[in-house]
PDB file of C-alpha atoms in Angstrom:
ATOM      1  CA  MET A1351       2.710  -0.034 148.084  1.00 51.00           C
ATOM      2  CA  SER A1352       2.801  -3.928 149.505  1.00 64.00           C
ATOM      3  CA  LYS A1353       4.299  -5.653 146.325  1.00 83.00           C
ATOM      4  CA  VAL A1354       1.198  -7.205 144.323  1.00 92.00           C
ATOM      5  CA  VAL A1355       1.488 -10.821 144.027  1.00 95.00           C
ATOM      6  CA  LEU A1356      -0.024 -12.896 141.114  1.00 96.00           C
ATOM      7  CA  GLN A1357      -0.919 -16.555 141.512  1.00 96.00           C
ATOM      8  CA  ALA A1358       0.048 -18.428 138.027  1.00 96.00           C
ATOM      9  CA  LYS A1359      -0.314 -22.619 136.683  1.00 95.00           C
ATOM     10  CA  ASN A1360       2.480 -23.882 134.723  1.00 93.00           C
ATOM     11  CA  ARG A1361       1.349 -24.126 130.885  1.00 91.00           C
ATOM     12  CA  GLN A1362       2.482 -27.263 129.272  1.00 82.00           C
ATOM     13  CA  LYS A1363       0.834 -26.609 125.865  1.00 83.00           C
ATOM     14  CA  ALA A1364       2.019 -24.291 123.444  1.00 81.00           C
ATOM     15  CA  GLY A1365       0.555 -23.280 120.011  1.00 87.00           C
ATOM     16  CA  SER A1366      -2.620 -21.138 119.046  1.00 88.00           C
ATOM     17  CA  ALA A1367      -5.375 -24.034 120.008  1.00 90.00           C
ATOM     18  CA  GLU A1368      -4.076 -24.230 123.583  1.00 91.00           C
ATOM     19  CA  SER A1369      -3.615 -20.399 123.929  1.00 92.00           C
ATOM     20  CA  ARG A1370      -7.929 -19.917 122.385  1.00 92.00           C
ATOM     21  CA  ARG A1371      -8.481 -22.705 124.829  1.00 93.00           C
ATOM     22  CA  ILE A1372      -7.087 -20.739 128.157  1.00 94.00           C
ATOM     23  CA  ARG A1373      -8.193 -17.897 126.999  1.00 94.00           C
ATOM     24  CA  LYS A1374     -11.892 -19.385 126.777  1.00 94.00           C
ATOM     25  CA  SER A1375     -11.302 -21.507 130.161  1.00 94.00           C
ATOM     26  CA  GLY A1376     -11.029 -17.376 131.778  1.00 95.00           C
ATOM     27  CA  ARG A1377      -7.179 -17.031 131.510  1.00 96.00           C
ATOM     28  CA  ILE A1378      -5.040 -15.135 130.236  1.00 96.00           C
ATOM     29  CA  PRO A1379      -1.125 -17.047 128.333  1.00 96.00           C
ATOM     30  CA  ALA A1380       1.927 -15.273 129.591  1.00 96.00           C
ATOM     31  CA  VAL A1381       5.909 -16.415 129.826  1.00 96.00           C
ATOM     32  CA  ILE A1382       8.075 -15.182 132.423  1.00 95.00           C
ATOM     33  CA  TYR A1383      11.077 -14.186 130.731  1.00 94.00           C
ATOM     34  CA  GLY A1384      14.888 -14.734 132.437  1.00 89.00           C
ATOM     35  CA  ARG A1385      17.658 -12.393 131.954  1.00 78.00           C
ATOM     36  CA  SER A1386      19.655 -16.121 130.696  1.00 77.00           C
ATOM     37  CA  GLY A1387      17.690 -15.977 128.106  1.00 80.00           C
ATOM     38  CA  SER A1388      15.286 -18.910 130.094  1.00 86.00           C
ATOM     39  CA  SER A1389      11.783 -17.979 129.902  1.00 92.00           C
ATOM     40  CA  VAL A1390       8.836 -20.190 131.614  1.00 94.00           C
ATOM     41  CA  SER A1391       5.421 -20.796 130.012  1.00 95.00           C
ATOM     42  CA  ILE A1392       1.844 -19.833 132.891  1.00 96.00           C
ATOM     43  CA  ASP A1393      -1.098 -18.722 132.936  1.00 96.00           C
ATOM     44  CA  LEU A1394      -3.162 -17.224 134.562  1.00 96.00           C
ATOM     45  CA  ASP A1395      -7.153 -16.341 135.638  1.00 96.00           C
ATOM     46  CA  SER A1396      -7.898 -13.237 134.337  1.00 95.00           C
ATOM     47  CA  SER A1397      -9.669 -10.820 136.481  1.00 95.00           C
ATOM     48  CA  ASP A1398      -7.826 -11.642 139.259  1.00 95.00           C
ATOM     49  CA  PHE A1399      -5.034 -10.116 137.109  1.00 95.00           C
ATOM     50  CA  ILE A1400      -7.150  -7.053 135.785  1.00 94.00           C
ATOM     51  CA  LYS A1401      -8.207  -6.441 139.321  1.00 94.00           C
ATOM     52  CA  ASP A1402      -4.636  -6.764 141.197  1.00 93.00           C
ATOM     53  CA  THR A1403      -2.357  -5.261 138.682  1.00 92.00           C
ATOM     54  CA  LYS A1404      -4.652  -1.786 137.910  1.00 90.00           C
ATOM     55  CA  GLY A1405      -3.003   1.414 138.950  1.00 84.00           C
ATOM     56  CA  ILE A1406       0.308   0.211 138.921  1.00 87.00           C
ATOM     57  CA  SER A1407       3.455   1.447 136.502  1.00 84.00           C
ATOM     58  CA  GLU A1408       5.537  -0.058 134.548  1.00 82.00           C
ATOM     59  CA  SER A1409       8.551   0.103 136.675  1.00 87.00           C
ATOM     60  CA  THR A1410       5.999  -1.952 138.664  1.00 91.00           C
ATOM     61  CA  ILE A1411       7.808  -5.176 140.482  1.00 93.00           C
ATOM     62  CA  VAL A1412       5.559  -8.290 140.865  1.00 94.00           C
ATOM     63  CA  LYS A1413       6.089 -11.303 142.271  1.00 95.00           C
ATOM     64  CA  VAL A1414       4.555 -13.798 140.276  1.00 96.00           C
ATOM     65  CA  GLU A1415       3.858 -18.172 142.604  1.00 96.00           C
ATOM     66  CA  VAL A1416       4.286 -20.329 140.241  1.00 95.00           C
ATOM     67  CA  GLY A1417       3.448 -23.847 141.984  1.00 91.00           C
ATOM     68  CA  ASP A1418       6.802 -24.121 144.524  1.00 91.00           C
ATOM     69  CA  LYS A1419       8.260 -20.945 142.894  1.00 93.00           C
ATOM     70  CA  SER A1420       8.479 -17.239 142.664  1.00 93.00           C
ATOM     71  CA  TYR A1421       9.735 -14.543 140.321  1.00 94.00           C
ATOM     72  CA  ASP A1422       9.480 -11.208 141.011  1.00 94.00           C
ATOM     73  CA  ALA A1423       9.460  -9.042 137.610  1.00 94.00           C
ATOM     74  CA  PHE A1424       7.175  -6.460 135.788  1.00 92.00           C
ATOM     75  CA  VAL A1425       4.289  -6.414 133.302  1.00 93.00           C
ATOM     76  CA  LYS A1426       7.029  -6.697 130.158  1.00 90.00           C
ATOM     77  CA  ALA A1427       4.171  -6.457 127.394  1.00 91.00           C
ATOM     78  CA  THR A1428       0.154  -6.527 127.478  1.00 93.00           C
ATOM     79  CA  GLN A1429      -1.002  -8.101 124.268  1.00 94.00           C
ATOM     80  CA  ARG A1430      -4.814  -7.144 123.718  1.00 94.00           C
ATOM     81  CA  ASN A1431      -7.725  -8.228 121.200  1.00 92.00           C
ATOM     82  CA  ILE A1432      -8.079  -4.882 119.506  1.00 93.00           C
ATOM     83  CA  ILE A1433     -11.612  -5.494 119.012  1.00 92.00           C
ATOM     84  CA  ASP A1434     -12.369  -5.994 122.464  1.00 91.00           C
ATOM     85  CA  GLY A1435      -9.794  -4.731 124.620  1.00 90.00           C
ATOM     86  CA  ASN A1436      -8.956  -8.422 125.830  1.00 92.00           C
ATOM     87  CA  ILE A1437      -5.233  -9.817 126.995  1.00 94.00           C
ATOM     88  CA  LEU A1438      -4.652 -12.135 124.704  1.00 95.00           C
ATOM     89  CA  HIS A1439      -1.187 -12.580 126.166  1.00 96.00           C
ATOM     90  CA  ILE A1440       0.994 -11.330 128.618  1.00 96.00           C
ATOM     91  CA  ASP A1441       4.801 -10.685 128.682  1.00 95.00           C
ATOM     92  CA  PHE A1442       7.365 -10.520 131.923  1.00 95.00           C
ATOM     93  CA  TYR A1443      10.403  -9.950 132.723  1.00 93.00           C
ATOM     94  CA  GLU A1444      12.220 -11.696 135.442  1.00 93.00           C
ATOM     95  CA  VAL A1445      14.554  -9.687 137.750  1.00 92.00           C
ATOM     96  CA  GLU A1446      16.987 -10.029 140.581  1.00 89.00           C
ATOM     97  CA  SER A1447      17.848  -9.008 143.429  1.00 85.00           C
ATOM     98  CA  GLY A1448      21.255  -8.193 143.890  1.00 89.00           C
ATOM     99  CA  VAL A1449      21.795  -7.432 140.503  1.00 90.00           C
ATOM    100  CA  ALA A1450      20.519  -3.073 138.768  1.00 93.00           C
ATOM    101  CA  LEU A1451      18.510  -3.268 136.334  1.00 91.00           C
ATOM    102  CA  ARG A1452      17.472  -0.530 133.901  1.00 91.00           C
ATOM    103  CA  ALA A1453      14.282   0.567 134.006  1.00 91.00           C
ATOM    104  CA  LYS A1454      11.873   3.947 132.996  1.00 92.00           C
ATOM    105  CA  VAL A1455      10.184   5.394 135.514  1.00 94.00           C
ATOM    106  CA  SER A1456       7.240   7.636 135.005  1.00 94.00           C
ATOM    107  CA  VAL A1457       7.538  11.162 135.797  1.00 96.00           C
ATOM    108  CA  ILE A1458       4.700  12.889 137.977  1.00 95.00           C
ATOM    109  CA  LEU A1459       3.766  16.543 137.872  1.00 97.00           C
ATOM    110  CA  HIS A1460       1.822  18.319 141.401  1.00 96.00           C
ATOM    111  CA  GLY A1461       0.987  21.423 141.703  1.00 96.00           C
ATOM    112  CA  ASN A1462       0.058  24.871 140.098  1.00 96.00           C
ATOM    113  CA  PRO A1463       3.267  26.430 138.910  1.00 96.00           C
ATOM    114  CA  ILE A1464       3.306  30.450 139.884  1.00 95.00           C
ATOM    115  CA  GLY A1465       4.063  31.099 136.826  1.00 94.00           C
ATOM    116  CA  VAL A1466       0.678  30.032 135.985  1.00 94.00           C
ATOM    117  CA  ARG A1467      -1.440  31.640 138.465  1.00 94.00           C
ATOM    118  CA  GLU A1468       0.525  34.965 136.605  1.00 92.00           C
ATOM    119  CA  GLY A1469      -0.909  33.599 132.707  1.00 91.00           C
ATOM    120  CA  GLY A1470       1.755  31.271 131.014  1.00 93.00           C
ATOM    121  CA  MET A1471       1.466  28.029 130.335  1.00 95.00           C
ATOM    122  CA  LEU A1472       3.193  24.431 131.366  1.00 96.00           C
ATOM    123  CA  GLU A1473       4.498  22.407 128.991  1.00 96.00           C
ATOM    124  CA  ASN A1474       6.118  19.057 130.270  1.00 96.00           C
ATOM    125  CA  PRO A1475       7.919  17.747 127.283  1.00 96.00           C
ATOM    126  CA  LEU A1476       9.086  15.411 128.769  1.00 96.00           C
ATOM    127  CA  HIS A1477       7.477  11.768 130.978  1.00 96.00           C
ATOM    128  CA  GLU A1478       9.140   9.267 131.867  1.00 95.00           C
ATOM    129  CA  ILE A1479      13.341   8.666 132.644  1.00 97.00           C
ATOM    130  CA  GLU A1480      15.606   5.749 132.531  1.00 96.00           C
ATOM    131  CA  ILE A1481      17.556   4.908 135.767  1.00 96.00           C
ATOM    132  CA  GLU A1482      19.609   1.955 137.180  1.00 96.00           C
ATOM    133  CA  CYS A1483      19.269   0.488 140.345  1.00 95.00           C
ATOM    134  CA  LEU A1484      18.580  -2.269 142.687  1.00 94.00           C
ATOM    135  CA  PRO A1485      15.743  -3.676 142.547  1.00 91.00           C
ATOM    136  CA  LYS A1486      15.139  -2.641 145.571  1.00 89.00           C
ATOM    137  CA  ASP A1487      15.660   0.644 145.283  1.00 92.00           C
ATOM    138  CA  LEU A1488      13.174   0.794 141.928  1.00 92.00           C
ATOM    139  CA  PRO A1489      10.674   3.204 142.627  1.00 91.00           C
ATOM    140  CA  GLU A1490       7.536   3.121 140.928  1.00 88.00           C
ATOM    141  CA  ARG A1491       6.938   6.277 140.203  1.00 91.00           C
ATOM    142  CA  ILE A1492       8.813  10.443 141.242  1.00 94.00           C
ATOM    143  CA  GLU A1493       6.391  12.503 141.717  1.00 94.00           C
ATOM    144  CA  ILE A1494       7.411  16.510 141.486  1.00 96.00           C
ATOM    145  CA  ASP A1495       5.866  19.435 143.505  1.00 96.00           C
ATOM    146  CA  ILE A1496       6.479  22.167 140.760  1.00 96.00           C
ATOM    147  CA  SER A1497       4.068  24.748 142.396  1.00 96.00           C
ATOM    148  CA  GLY A1498       6.710  27.412 142.373  1.00 95.00           C
ATOM    149  CA  LEU A1499       7.549  26.861 139.053  1.00 95.00           C
ATOM    150  CA  LYS A1500       8.255  30.895 137.470  1.00 94.00           C
ATOM    151  CA  ALA A1501       7.243  31.497 134.604  1.00 92.00           C
ATOM    152  CA  ASN A1502      10.459  31.670 132.051  1.00 91.00           C
ATOM    153  CA  ASN A1503      12.029  29.046 134.338  1.00 93.00           C
ATOM    154  CA  TYR A1504      12.838  25.269 134.010  1.00 95.00           C
ATOM    155  CA  LEU A1505      12.697  22.588 135.076  1.00 96.00           C
ATOM    156  CA  TYR A1506      15.688  19.935 133.620  1.00 97.00           C
ATOM    157  CA  VAL A1507      16.337  15.541 134.212  1.00 97.00           C
ATOM    158  CA  ARG A1508      19.378  16.641 136.556  1.00 96.00           C
ATOM    159  CA  ASP A1509      16.126  18.414 138.781  1.00 96.00           C
ATOM    160  CA  ILE A1510      14.896  15.867 140.162  1.00 95.00           C
ATOM    161  CA  PRO A1511      15.587  13.972 142.781  1.00 92.00           C
ATOM    162  CA  LEU A1512      17.007  11.027 143.363  1.00 93.00           C
ATOM    163  CA  ALA A1513      17.541   8.129 146.020  1.00 91.00           C
ATOM    164  CA  GLU A1514      20.481   6.600 146.620  1.00 91.00           C
ATOM    165  CA  GLY A1515      21.804   4.064 144.957  1.00 92.00           C
ATOM    166  CA  VAL A1516      19.977   4.907 141.849  1.00 95.00           C
ATOM    167  CA  ARG A1517      21.518   6.496 137.965  1.00 96.00           C
ATOM    168  CA  LEU A1518      20.115   8.323 135.942  1.00 96.00           C
ATOM    169  CA  LEU A1519      21.137   7.864 132.404  1.00 97.00           C
ATOM    170  CA  THR A1520      18.666   9.255 130.548  1.00 97.00           C
ATOM    171  CA  ASN A1521      20.094  13.104 129.596  1.00 97.00           C
ATOM    172  CA  PRO A1522      20.562  15.268 132.395  1.00 97.00           C
ATOM    173  CA  ASP A1523      19.826  18.195 130.662  1.00 97.00           C
ATOM    174  CA  LEU A1524      16.624  17.502 128.926  1.00 97.00           C
ATOM    175  CA  VAL A1525      13.989  19.405 129.842  1.00 97.00           C
ATOM    176  CA  VAL A1526      11.492  17.990 132.437  1.00 97.00           C
ATOM    177  CA  ALA A1527       8.558  20.925 132.929  1.00 97.00           C
ATOM    178  CA  LEU A1528       8.694  24.806 132.236  1.00 96.00           C
ATOM    179  CA  VAL A1529       5.790  27.836 132.009  1.00 95.00           C
ATOM    180  CA  LYS A1530       6.336  29.523 128.911  1.00 92.00           C
ATOM    181  CA  PHE A1531       4.287  33.347 128.336  1.00 83.00           C
ATOM    182  CA  ALA A1532       2.742  34.031 124.899  1.00 66.00           C
ATOM    183  CA  ARG A1533       5.025  37.485 122.959  1.00 57.00           C
ATOM    184  CA  ALA A1534       4.534  40.067 124.603  1.00 52.00           C
ATOM    185  CA  ASP A1535       5.554  42.049 121.065  1.00 45.00           C
ATOM    186  CA  ALA A1536       3.868  39.736 119.211  1.00 42.00           C
ATOM    187  CA  ALA A1537       0.056  42.379 118.854  1.00 44.00           C
ATOM    188  CA  ALA A1538       3.180  45.497 118.424  1.00 44.00           C
ATOM    189  CA  ASP A1539       4.709  44.223 116.259  1.00 47.00           C
ATOM    190  CA  THR A1540       1.880  43.770 114.265  1.00 43.00           C
ATOM    191  CA  SER A1541       0.241  47.477 114.871  1.00 45.00           C
ATOM    192  CA  SER A1542       4.071  48.846 114.604  1.00 44.00           C
ATOM    193  CA  GLU A1543       3.545  47.429 111.049  1.00 45.00           C
ATOM    194  CA  VAL A1544       0.194  48.781 110.112  1.00 43.00           C
ATOM    195  CA  ALA A1545       0.796  52.620 111.428  1.00 44.00           C
ATOM    196  CA  ALA A1546       4.472  52.309 108.234  1.00 46.00           C
ATOM    197  CA  ALA A1547       2.479  51.071 105.838  1.00 45.00           C
ATOM    198  CA  PRO A1548       2.533  53.829 103.365  1.00 48.00           C
ATOM    199  CA  ALA A1549      -0.858  55.707 102.546  1.00 46.00           C
ATOM    200  CA  ALA A1550      -2.655  54.444  99.477  1.00 46.00           C
ATOM    201  CA  ALA A1551      -3.311  56.119  96.513  1.00 46.00           C
ATOM    202  CA  PRO A1552      -5.767  58.138  96.356  1.00 46.00           C
ATOM    203  CA  ALA A1553      -8.974  56.639  94.166  1.00 45.00           C
ATOM    204  CA  ALA A1554      -8.963  57.708  89.976  1.00 44.00           C
ATOM    205  CA  SER A1555     -11.886  59.712  89.734  1.00 42.00           C
ATOM    206  CA  ASP A1556     -14.632  58.600  87.226  1.00 45.00           C
ATOM    207  CA  LYS A1557     -15.163  61.115  84.983  1.00 44.00           C
ATOM    208  CA  LYS A1558     -12.616  60.834  81.726  1.00 44.00           C
ATOM    209  CA  ALA A1559     -10.529  64.259  82.216  1.00 43.00           C
ATOM    210  CA  ALA A1560     -11.374  67.056  79.626  1.00 44.00           C
ATOM    211  CA  PRO A1561      -9.787  66.995  76.744  1.00 46.00           C
ATOM    212  CA  ALA A1562      -7.506  69.898  76.462  1.00 46.00           C
ATOM    213  CA  ALA A1563      -8.712  73.686  75.107  1.00 46.00           C
ATOM    214  CA  LYS A1564      -7.357  73.774  71.217  1.00 47.00           C
ATOM    215  CA  ASP A1565      -5.843  77.316  69.776  1.00 47.00           C
ATOM    216  CA  LYS A1566      -7.769  78.959  68.117  1.00 45.00           C
ATOM    217  CA  LYS A1567      -6.684  80.057  64.380  1.00 44.00           C
TER     218      LYS A1567
END
């Protein structure tokens, strides 16, 4: 996937009133935060941003061009209106070429595991891992074929193939995926308990017992 390029303008004024004016004009106020703590206030065309960033992940590096300057950055956060879903503000986080960064990358599973075809159930408790690498080595996502995963087998973080120059930060012993079977003996256990239960006492007769006969004198 080619790098997304976003065109932006410097934003000279700050404040909520200015932000509302920018939104009414069809643009989105935003800030690019630098690694050293510096920041650049900008605004972008709303339609272009939505179209150009469709399908990117949180670990996708985009290029933001502001006049004669450009910044490689993550889309760190987007603030939306809770009523209509429109984007109110965007935070970008700048990355520097040649400087290692830490990022969380989505793990996407593909394929129908052998264990599932045999009647098991796939569980996927972990959906992303944290890695450290140079910006040029950062993957947008990690895709894994799990077609060969058998019943009661596990895919651990340590099993994920990583490119050279990418260092794993997430605990390698965490489980990414597994195929489980329901306990086969659950029904048998229930049947055994029923069979082993003591027989119920016979119901008492509705008729009253006849009184004992008295001896004749």
